[in-house]
PDB file of C-alpha atoms in Angstrom:
ATOM      1  CA  MET A   1       0.000   0.000   0.000  1.00  0.00           C
ATOM      2  CA  THR A   2       1.328   3.422  -0.968  1.00  0.00           C
ATOM      3  CA  SER A   3       1.094   6.597   1.071  1.00  0.00           C
ATOM      4  CA  LEU A   4       2.231  10.206   1.107  1.00  0.00           C
ATOM      5  CA  GLN A   5       5.425   9.107   2.849  1.00  0.00           C
ATOM      6  CA  ASP A   6       6.542   7.406  -0.385  1.00  0.00           C
ATOM      7  CA  ALA A   7       6.534  10.725  -2.258  1.00  0.00           C
ATOM      8  CA  LYS A   8       9.054  12.640  -0.175  1.00  0.00           C
ATOM      9  CA  ILE A   9      11.995  14.310  -1.893  1.00  0.00           C
ATOM     10  CA  SER A  10      14.347  11.975  -0.037  1.00  0.00           C
ATOM     11  CA  ASP A  11      12.562   8.950  -1.547  1.00  0.00           C
ATOM     12  CA  LEU A  12      12.474  10.241  -5.113  1.00  0.00           C
ATOM     13  CA  TYR A  13      15.798  11.996  -5.605  1.00  0.00           C
ATOM     14  CA  ASP A  14      19.521  11.887  -4.886  1.00  0.00           C
ATOM     15  CA  LEU A  15      20.144  15.572  -4.225  1.00  0.00           C
ATOM     16  CA  THR A  16      23.861  15.295  -4.973  1.00  0.00           C
ATOM     17  CA  HIS A  17      22.954  15.225  -8.669  1.00  0.00           C
ATOM     18  CA  THR A  18      21.534  18.733  -8.938  1.00  0.00           C
ATOM     19  CA  ARG A  19      22.663  22.270  -8.275  1.00  0.00           C
ATOM     20  CA  ALA A  20      19.319  22.731  -6.523  1.00  0.00           C
ATOM     21  CA  GLY A  21      20.044  20.184  -3.799  1.00  0.00           C
ATOM     22  CA  ASP A  22      20.167  22.729  -0.977  1.00  0.00           C
ATOM     23  CA  PHE A  23      17.034  24.410  -2.292  1.00  0.00           C
ATOM     24  CA  LEU A  24      15.036  21.193  -2.545  1.00  0.00           C
ATOM     25  CA  SER A  25      16.185  20.019   0.882  1.00  0.00           C
ATOM     26  CA  ARG A  26      14.106  22.802   2.430  1.00  0.00           C
ATOM     27  CA  TYR A  27      10.933  20.926   1.510  1.00  0.00           C
ATOM     28  CA  ALA A  28       9.427  17.580   2.402  1.00  0.00           C
ATOM     29  CA  TYR A  29       7.589  17.049  -0.905  1.00  0.00           C
ATOM     30  CA  PRO A  30       8.865  18.135  -4.319  1.00  0.00           C
ATOM     31  CA  TRP A  31       5.750  19.966  -5.500  1.00  0.00           C
ATOM     32  CA  GLU A  32       6.208  22.371  -2.591  1.00  0.00           C
ATOM     33  CA  ALA A  33       9.294  23.717  -4.399  1.00  0.00           C
ATOM     34  CA  LEU A  34       7.566  24.620  -7.675  1.00  0.00           C
ATOM     35  CA  GLY A  35       6.687  28.146  -6.601  1.00  0.00           C
ATOM     36  CA  GLY A  36      10.296  28.979  -5.698  1.00  0.00           C
ATOM     37  CA  ILE A  37      12.197  27.787  -8.761  1.00  0.00           C
ATOM     38  CA  LYS A  38      12.384  31.203 -10.416  1.00  0.00           C
ATOM     39  CA  GLU A  39      13.669  32.943  -7.302  1.00  0.00           C
ATOM     40  CA  TYR A  40      16.218  30.193  -6.707  1.00  0.00           C
ATOM     41  CA  ILE A  41      17.647  30.547 -10.212  1.00  0.00           C
ATOM     42  CA  LEU A  42      17.914  34.303  -9.800  1.00  0.00           C
ATOM     43  CA  SER A  43      19.751  33.842  -6.509  1.00  0.00           C
ATOM     44  CA  CYS A  44      22.420  31.754  -8.258  1.00  0.00           C
ATOM     45  CA  GLY A  45      23.318  34.364 -10.854  1.00  0.00           C
ATOM     46  CA  SER A  46      26.138  36.177  -9.064  1.00  0.00           C
ATOM     47  CA  LEU A  47      27.983  32.908  -8.368  1.00  0.00           C
ATOM     48  CA  LEU A  48      27.858  31.319 -11.793  1.00  0.00           C
ATOM     49  CA  ALA A  49      30.596  33.329 -13.513  1.00  0.00           C
ATOM     50  CA  GLU A  50      33.156  31.729 -11.207  1.00  0.00           C
ATOM     51  CA  GLU A  51      32.000  28.280 -12.325  1.00  0.00           C
ATOM     52  CA  GLY A  52      32.463  28.747 -16.057  1.00  0.00           C
ATOM     53  CA  PHE A  53      29.039  30.114 -16.945  1.00  0.00           C
ATOM     54  CA  THR A  54      28.396  32.952 -19.390  1.00  0.00           C
ATOM     55  CA  GLU A  55      25.382  35.225 -19.130  1.00  0.00           C
ATOM     56  CA  ILE A  56      24.477  35.114 -22.836  1.00  0.00           C
ATOM     57  CA  SER A  57      21.531  37.440 -22.259  1.00  0.00           C
ATOM     58  CA  PRO A  58      20.146  38.955 -19.046  1.00  0.00           C
ATOM     59  CA  GLN A  59      19.578  36.158 -16.504  1.00  0.00           C
ATOM     60  CA  VAL A  60      20.254  33.393 -19.039  1.00  0.00           C
ATOM     61  CA  TYR A  61      23.310  31.471 -17.851  1.00  0.00           C
ATOM     62  CA  VAL A  62      24.991  28.844 -20.042  1.00  0.00           C
ATOM     63  CA  HIS A  63      28.062  26.819 -19.101  1.00  0.00           C
ATOM     64  CA  LYS A  64      30.990  27.164 -21.470  1.00  0.00           C
ATOM     65  CA  THR A  65      30.866  23.424 -22.263  1.00  0.00           C
ATOM     66  CA  ALA A  66      27.140  23.371 -23.088  1.00  0.00           C
ATOM     67  CA  LYS A  67      26.030  23.271 -26.717  1.00  0.00           C
ATOM     68  CA  ILE A  68      23.121  25.507 -27.719  1.00  0.00           C
ATOM     69  CA  ALA A  69      21.689  25.210 -31.226  1.00  0.00           C
ATOM     70  CA  PRO A  70      21.344  28.581 -32.953  1.00  0.00           C
ATOM     71  CA  THR A  71      17.638  27.887 -33.435  1.00  0.00           C
ATOM     72  CA  ALA A  72      16.975  27.225 -29.730  1.00  0.00           C
ATOM     73  CA  TYR A  73      15.204  29.968 -27.784  1.00  0.00           C
ATOM     74  CA  LEU A  74      16.078  30.567 -24.130  1.00  0.00           C
ATOM     75  CA  VAL A  75      13.949  32.849 -21.938  1.00  0.00           C
ATOM     76  CA  ALA A  76      15.141  34.243 -18.607  1.00  0.00           C
ATOM     77  CA  PRO A  77      15.731  33.141 -16.019  1.00  0.00           C
ATOM     78  CA  CYS A  78      17.395  29.846 -16.783  1.00  0.00           C
ATOM     79  CA  ILE A  79      20.583  27.915 -16.162  1.00  0.00           C
ATOM     80  CA  ILE A  80      22.036  25.416 -18.631  1.00  0.00           C
ATOM     81  CA  GLY A  81      24.613  23.145 -16.997  1.00  0.00           C
ATOM     82  CA  ALA A  82      27.973  21.811 -18.111  1.00  0.00           C
ATOM     83  CA  GLY A  83      27.994  19.361 -20.993  1.00  0.00           C
ATOM     84  CA  THR A  84      24.300  19.820 -21.740  1.00  0.00           C
ATOM     85  CA  GLU A  85      23.021  19.919 -25.311  1.00  0.00           C
ATOM     86  CA  VAL A  86      20.052  22.095 -26.255  1.00  0.00           C
ATOM     87  CA  ARG A  87      19.034  21.100 -29.767  1.00  0.00           C
ATOM     88  CA  HIS A  88      17.239  22.559 -32.776  1.00  0.00           C
ATOM     89  CA  CYS A  89      14.087  24.574 -32.008  1.00  0.00           C
ATOM     90  CA  ALA A  90      14.049  23.802 -28.287  1.00  0.00           C
ATOM     91  CA  PHE A  91      12.000  26.409 -26.400  1.00  0.00           C
ATOM     92  CA  ILE A  92      13.002  27.082 -22.804  1.00  0.00           C
ATOM     93  CA  ARG A  93      10.297  29.429 -21.541  1.00  0.00           C
ATOM     94  CA  GLY A  94      12.035  30.469 -18.343  1.00  0.00           C
ATOM     95  CA  SER A  95      12.371  29.397 -14.715  1.00  0.00           C
ATOM     96  CA  ALA A  96      14.268  26.340 -15.938  1.00  0.00           C
ATOM     97  CA  LEU A  97      17.247  24.839 -14.137  1.00  0.00           C
ATOM     98  CA  VAL A  98      18.821  22.275 -16.470  1.00  0.00           C
ATOM     99  CA  GLY A  99      21.585  20.172 -14.938  1.00  0.00           C
ATOM    100  CA  GLU A 100      24.812  18.762 -16.309  1.00  0.00           C
ATOM    101  CA  ASN A 101      25.048  16.414 -19.302  1.00  0.00           C
ATOM    102  CA  CYS A 102      21.363  16.730 -20.148  1.00  0.00           C
ATOM    103  CA  VAL A 103      19.729  16.556 -23.568  1.00  0.00           C
ATOM    104  CA  VAL A 104      16.961  19.020 -24.388  1.00  0.00           C
ATOM    105  CA  GLY A 105      15.990  17.987 -27.866  1.00  0.00           C
ATOM    106  CA  ASN A 106      14.217  18.989 -31.021  1.00  0.00           C
ATOM    107  CA  SER A 107      11.073  21.062 -30.382  1.00  0.00           C
ATOM    108  CA  VAL A 108      11.145  20.331 -26.641  1.00  0.00           C
ATOM    109  CA  GLU A 109       9.505  22.951 -24.419  1.00  0.00           C
ATOM    110  CA  LEU A 110      10.469  23.539 -20.786  1.00  0.00           C
ATOM    111  CA  LYS A 111       8.774  25.837 -18.279  1.00  0.00           C
ATOM    112  CA  ASN A 112       9.252  26.169 -14.493  1.00  0.00           C
ATOM    113  CA  VAL A 113      11.254  22.980 -14.140  1.00  0.00           C
ATOM    114  CA  ILE A 114      14.249  21.393 -12.501  1.00  0.00           C
ATOM    115  CA  LEU A 115      16.080  18.793 -14.558  1.00  0.00           C
ATOM    116  CA  PHE A 116      18.636  16.879 -12.532  1.00  0.00           C
ATOM    117  CA  ASP A 117      21.952  15.878 -14.130  1.00  0.00           C
ATOM    118  CA  ASN A 118      21.887  13.455 -17.082  1.00  0.00           C
ATOM    119  CA  VAL A 119      18.177  13.921 -17.771  1.00  0.00           C
ATOM    120  CA  GLN A 120      17.126  13.305 -21.367  1.00  0.00           C
ATOM    121  CA  VAL A 121      14.073  14.930 -22.942  1.00  0.00           C
ATOM    122  CA  PRO A 122      15.247  14.496 -26.527  1.00  0.00           C
ATOM    123  CA  HIS A 123      12.261  14.525 -28.878  1.00  0.00           C
ATOM    124  CA  PHE A 124       9.047  16.592 -28.925  1.00  0.00           C
ATOM    125  CA  ASN A 125       8.519  16.664 -25.157  1.00  0.00           C
ATOM    126  CA  TYR A 126       6.694  19.230 -23.047  1.00  0.00           C
ATOM    127  CA  VAL A 127       7.832  19.500 -19.425  1.00  0.00           C
ATOM    128  CA  GLY A 128       6.103  22.142 -17.328  1.00  0.00           C
ATOM    129  CA  ASP A 129       5.889  22.739 -13.570  1.00  0.00           C
ATOM    130  CA  SER A 130       7.752  19.502 -13.015  1.00  0.00           C
ATOM    131  CA  ILE A 131      10.921  18.018 -11.538  1.00  0.00           C
ATOM    132  CA  LEU A 132      12.791  15.225 -13.333  1.00  0.00           C
ATOM    133  CA  GLY A 133      15.327  13.224 -11.317  1.00  0.00           C
ATOM    134  CA  TYR A 134      18.826  11.973 -12.108  1.00  0.00           C
ATOM    135  CA  ARG A 135      19.005  10.034 -15.400  1.00  0.00           C
ATOM    136  CA  ALA A 136      15.271  10.283 -15.964  1.00  0.00           C
ATOM    137  CA  HIS A 137      14.336   9.871 -19.628  1.00  0.00           C
ATOM    138  CA  LEU A 138      11.192  10.787 -21.535  1.00  0.00           C
ATOM    139  CA  GLY A 139      10.610   8.899 -24.772  1.00  0.00           C
ATOM    140  CA  ALA A 140       9.654  10.732 -27.953  1.00  0.00           C
ATOM    141  CA  GLY A 141       6.401  12.640 -27.589  1.00  0.00           C
ATOM    142  CA  ALA A 142       6.009  11.998 -23.849  1.00  0.00           C
ATOM    143  CA  VAL A 143       4.654  15.056 -22.057  1.00  0.00           C
ATOM    144  CA  THR A 144       3.716  16.364 -18.644  1.00  0.00           C
ATOM    145  CA  SER A 145       0.220  17.816 -18.496  1.00  0.00           C
ATOM    146  CA  ASN A 146       0.339  20.554 -15.882  1.00  0.00           C
ATOM    147  CA  VAL A 147      -3.216  21.983 -15.812  1.00  0.00           C
ATOM    148  CA  LYS A 148      -6.450  20.063 -15.300  1.00  0.00           C
ATOM    149  CA  SER A 149      -9.094  20.414 -18.002  1.00  0.00           C
ATOM    150  CA  ASP A 150     -11.532  21.995 -15.544  1.00  0.00           C
ATOM    151  CA  LYS A 151      -8.785  24.309 -14.203  1.00  0.00           C
ATOM    152  CA  SER A 152      -9.358  23.115 -10.623  1.00  0.00           C
ATOM    153  CA  LEU A 153      -6.514  22.732  -8.126  1.00  0.00           C
ATOM    154  CA  VAL A 154      -4.326  19.668  -8.547  1.00  0.00           C
ATOM    155  CA  GLU A 155      -4.412  16.792  -6.065  1.00  0.00           C
ATOM    156  CA  VAL A 156      -1.985  13.889  -5.671  1.00  0.00           C
ATOM    157  CA  ARG A 157      -3.683  10.501  -5.491  1.00  0.00           C
ATOM    158  CA  PHE A 158      -2.429   7.631  -3.336  1.00  0.00           C
ATOM    159  CA  GLU A 159      -4.896   4.775  -3.896  1.00  0.00           C
ATOM    160  CA  SER A 160      -7.997   6.040  -2.032  1.00  0.00           C
ATOM    161  CA  GLU A 161      -6.158   8.995  -0.454  1.00  0.00           C
ATOM    162  CA  ARG A 162      -6.035  12.421  -2.100  1.00  0.00           C
ATOM    163  CA  ILE A 163      -3.590  15.147  -1.099  1.00  0.00           C
ATOM    164  CA  LYS A 164      -4.536  18.752  -1.809  1.00  0.00           C
ATOM    165  CA  THR A 165      -1.547  20.706  -3.157  1.00  0.00           C
ATOM    166  CA  GLY A 166      -3.199  24.110  -3.570  1.00  0.00           C
ATOM    167  CA  LEU A 167      -1.593  24.357  -7.009  1.00  0.00           C
ATOM    168  CA  LYS A 168      -3.358  25.091 -10.267  1.00  0.00           C
ATOM    169  CA  LYS A 169      -0.220  24.201 -12.254  1.00  0.00           C
ATOM    170  CA  PHE A 170       1.567  20.980 -11.305  1.00  0.00           C
ATOM    171  CA  GLY A 171       2.910  18.558 -13.872  1.00  0.00           C
ATOM    172  CA  ALA A 172       4.894  15.532 -12.688  1.00  0.00           C
ATOM    173  CA  MET A 173       7.471  14.628 -10.069  1.00  0.00           C
ATOM    174  CA  VAL A 174       9.644  12.008 -11.778  1.00  0.00           C
ATOM    175  CA  GLY A 175      12.161  10.107  -9.654  1.00  0.00           C
ATOM    176  CA  ASP A 176      15.737   9.111 -10.457  1.00  0.00           C
ATOM    177  CA  PHE A 177      16.279   6.544 -13.246  1.00  0.00           C
ATOM    178  CA  VAL A 178      12.664   6.660 -14.429  1.00  0.00           C
ATOM    179  CA  GLU A 179      12.003   5.673 -18.050  1.00  0.00           C
ATOM    180  CA  VAL A 180       8.824   7.045 -19.621  1.00  0.00           C
ATOM    181  CA  GLY A 181       7.742   5.404 -22.869  1.00  0.00           C
ATOM    182  CA  CYS A 182       7.017   7.237 -26.101  1.00  0.00           C
ATOM    183  CA  ASN A 183       3.830   9.295 -26.420  1.00  0.00           C
ATOM    184  CA  SER A 184       2.873   8.863 -22.780  1.00  0.00           C
ATOM    185  CA  VAL A 185       0.991  11.559 -20.874  1.00  0.00           C
ATOM    186  CA  LEU A 186       1.812  12.236 -17.238  1.00  0.00           C
ATOM    187  CA  ASN A 187      -1.391  13.868 -16.002  1.00  0.00           C
ATOM    188  CA  PRO A 188      -1.412  16.750 -13.491  1.00  0.00           C
ATOM    189  CA  GLY A 189      -0.190  15.626 -10.070  1.00  0.00           C
ATOM    190  CA  THR A 190       1.612  12.490 -11.238  1.00  0.00           C
ATOM    191  CA  VAL A 191       4.414  11.230  -8.971  1.00  0.00           C
ATOM    192  CA  ILE A 192       6.654   8.398 -10.194  1.00  0.00           C
ATOM    193  CA  GLY A 193       9.009   6.596  -7.822  1.00  0.00           C
ATOM    194  CA  ARG A 194      12.660   5.876  -8.539  1.00  0.00           C
ATOM    195  CA  ASN A 195      13.738   3.263 -11.083  1.00  0.00           C
ATOM    196  CA  THR A 196      10.276   2.798 -12.581  1.00  0.00           C
ATOM    197  CA  ASN A 197       9.389   2.150 -16.226  1.00  0.00           C
ATOM    198  CA  ILE A 198       6.257   3.513 -17.881  1.00  0.00           C
ATOM    199  CA  TYR A 199       4.975   1.662 -20.949  1.00  0.00           C
ATOM    200  CA  PRO A 200       4.598   3.655 -24.184  1.00  0.00           C
ATOM    201  CA  LEU A 201       1.214   5.289 -24.844  1.00  0.00           C
ATOM    202  CA  SER A 202       0.370   5.333 -21.145  1.00  0.00           C
ATOM    203  CA  SER A 203      -1.915   7.862 -19.480  1.00  0.00           C
ATOM    204  CA  VAL A 204      -0.512   8.063 -15.968  1.00  0.00           C
ATOM    205  CA  ARG A 205      -2.255   9.603 -12.975  1.00  0.00           C
ATOM    206  CA  GLY A 206      -1.507   9.649  -9.261  1.00  0.00           C
ATOM    207  CA  PHE A 207       1.397   7.847  -7.598  1.00  0.00           C
ATOM    208  CA  VAL A 208       3.399   5.063  -9.241  1.00  0.00           C
ATOM    209  CA  PRO A 209       5.615   3.183  -6.744  1.00  0.00           C
ATOM    210  CA  ALA A 210       9.375   2.925  -7.042  1.00  0.00           C
ATOM    211  CA  ASN A 211      10.977  -0.093  -8.733  1.00  0.00           C
ATOM    212  CA  SER A 212       7.920  -0.971 -10.759  1.00  0.00           C
ATOM    213  CA  ILE A 213       6.674  -1.325 -14.329  1.00  0.00           C
ATOM    214  CA  TYR A 214       3.544   0.614 -15.228  1.00  0.00           C
ATOM    215  CA  LYS A 215       1.664  -1.211 -17.977  1.00  0.00           C
ATOM    216  CA  ARG A 216      -1.688   0.520 -17.513  1.00  0.00           C
ATOM    217  CA  ALA A 217      -3.880   1.707 -14.656  1.00  0.00           C
ATOM    218  CA  ASN A 218      -4.375  -1.168 -12.188  1.00  0.00           C
ATOM    219  CA  ASP A 219      -1.642  -3.190 -13.914  1.00  0.00           C
ATOM    220  CA  ILE A 220       1.617  -2.264 -12.200  1.00  0.00           C
ATOM    221  CA  VAL A 221       4.181  -4.966 -11.461  1.00  0.00           C
ATOM    222  CA  VAL A 222       7.284  -4.989  -9.286  1.00  0.00           C
ATOM    223  CA  LYS A 223      10.665  -5.118 -11.019  1.00  0.00           C
ATOM    224  CA  THR A 224      12.869  -8.092 -10.273  1.00  0.00           C
ATOM    225  CA  GLU A 225      16.084  -6.037 -10.474  1.00  0.00           C
ATOM    226  CA  ASN A 226      16.465  -2.610  -8.875  1.00  0.00           C
ATOM    227  CA  LYS A 227      19.097   0.112  -9.193  1.00  0.00           C
TER     228      LYS A 227
END
């Protein structure tokens, strides 16, 4: 049986794999941090020049080893970490902290997000009001849906339990090593535990436990080998 205790930051993420570790450690649950991402990025600005970052436009900080396609569009504030590749026509709408050695691919859109190190969102992904953990990967066309169709406040579902977040915009909290299959939709308030695989074409809602394989709603099996 799952509960709110399974969705804590300490259960989902290794905070040594993100610049935002100290920031996230202030909170018990990751969605509590969504409202402070912009301010956190702005607070980092004065320190980044010493770490090899260039302010390519006001409040847009790119590490000297990152590769930014000339057709990519970066809106302030954002940070693009060392070794990261931002590809053709990527649209970073602001309030985006992208870690080291990430891939932000063709026509990908990011908004109010934290991407831990080594995250890959390489093909036609939308990631908004979300946090993706270390080595998380979204298959082609997989997206986070961050607003409910009726515009009501987002809740997190744990079996029969529902947790009110007070947020109108809340995409997905994706744990370390999660693999999301192509063309899947992570509905508002989705939380996925570490080392879990989501089948392609899935519509995911609520909490998916760590170390599992999500085939469809009510068909989730435990992995035999865990990271």
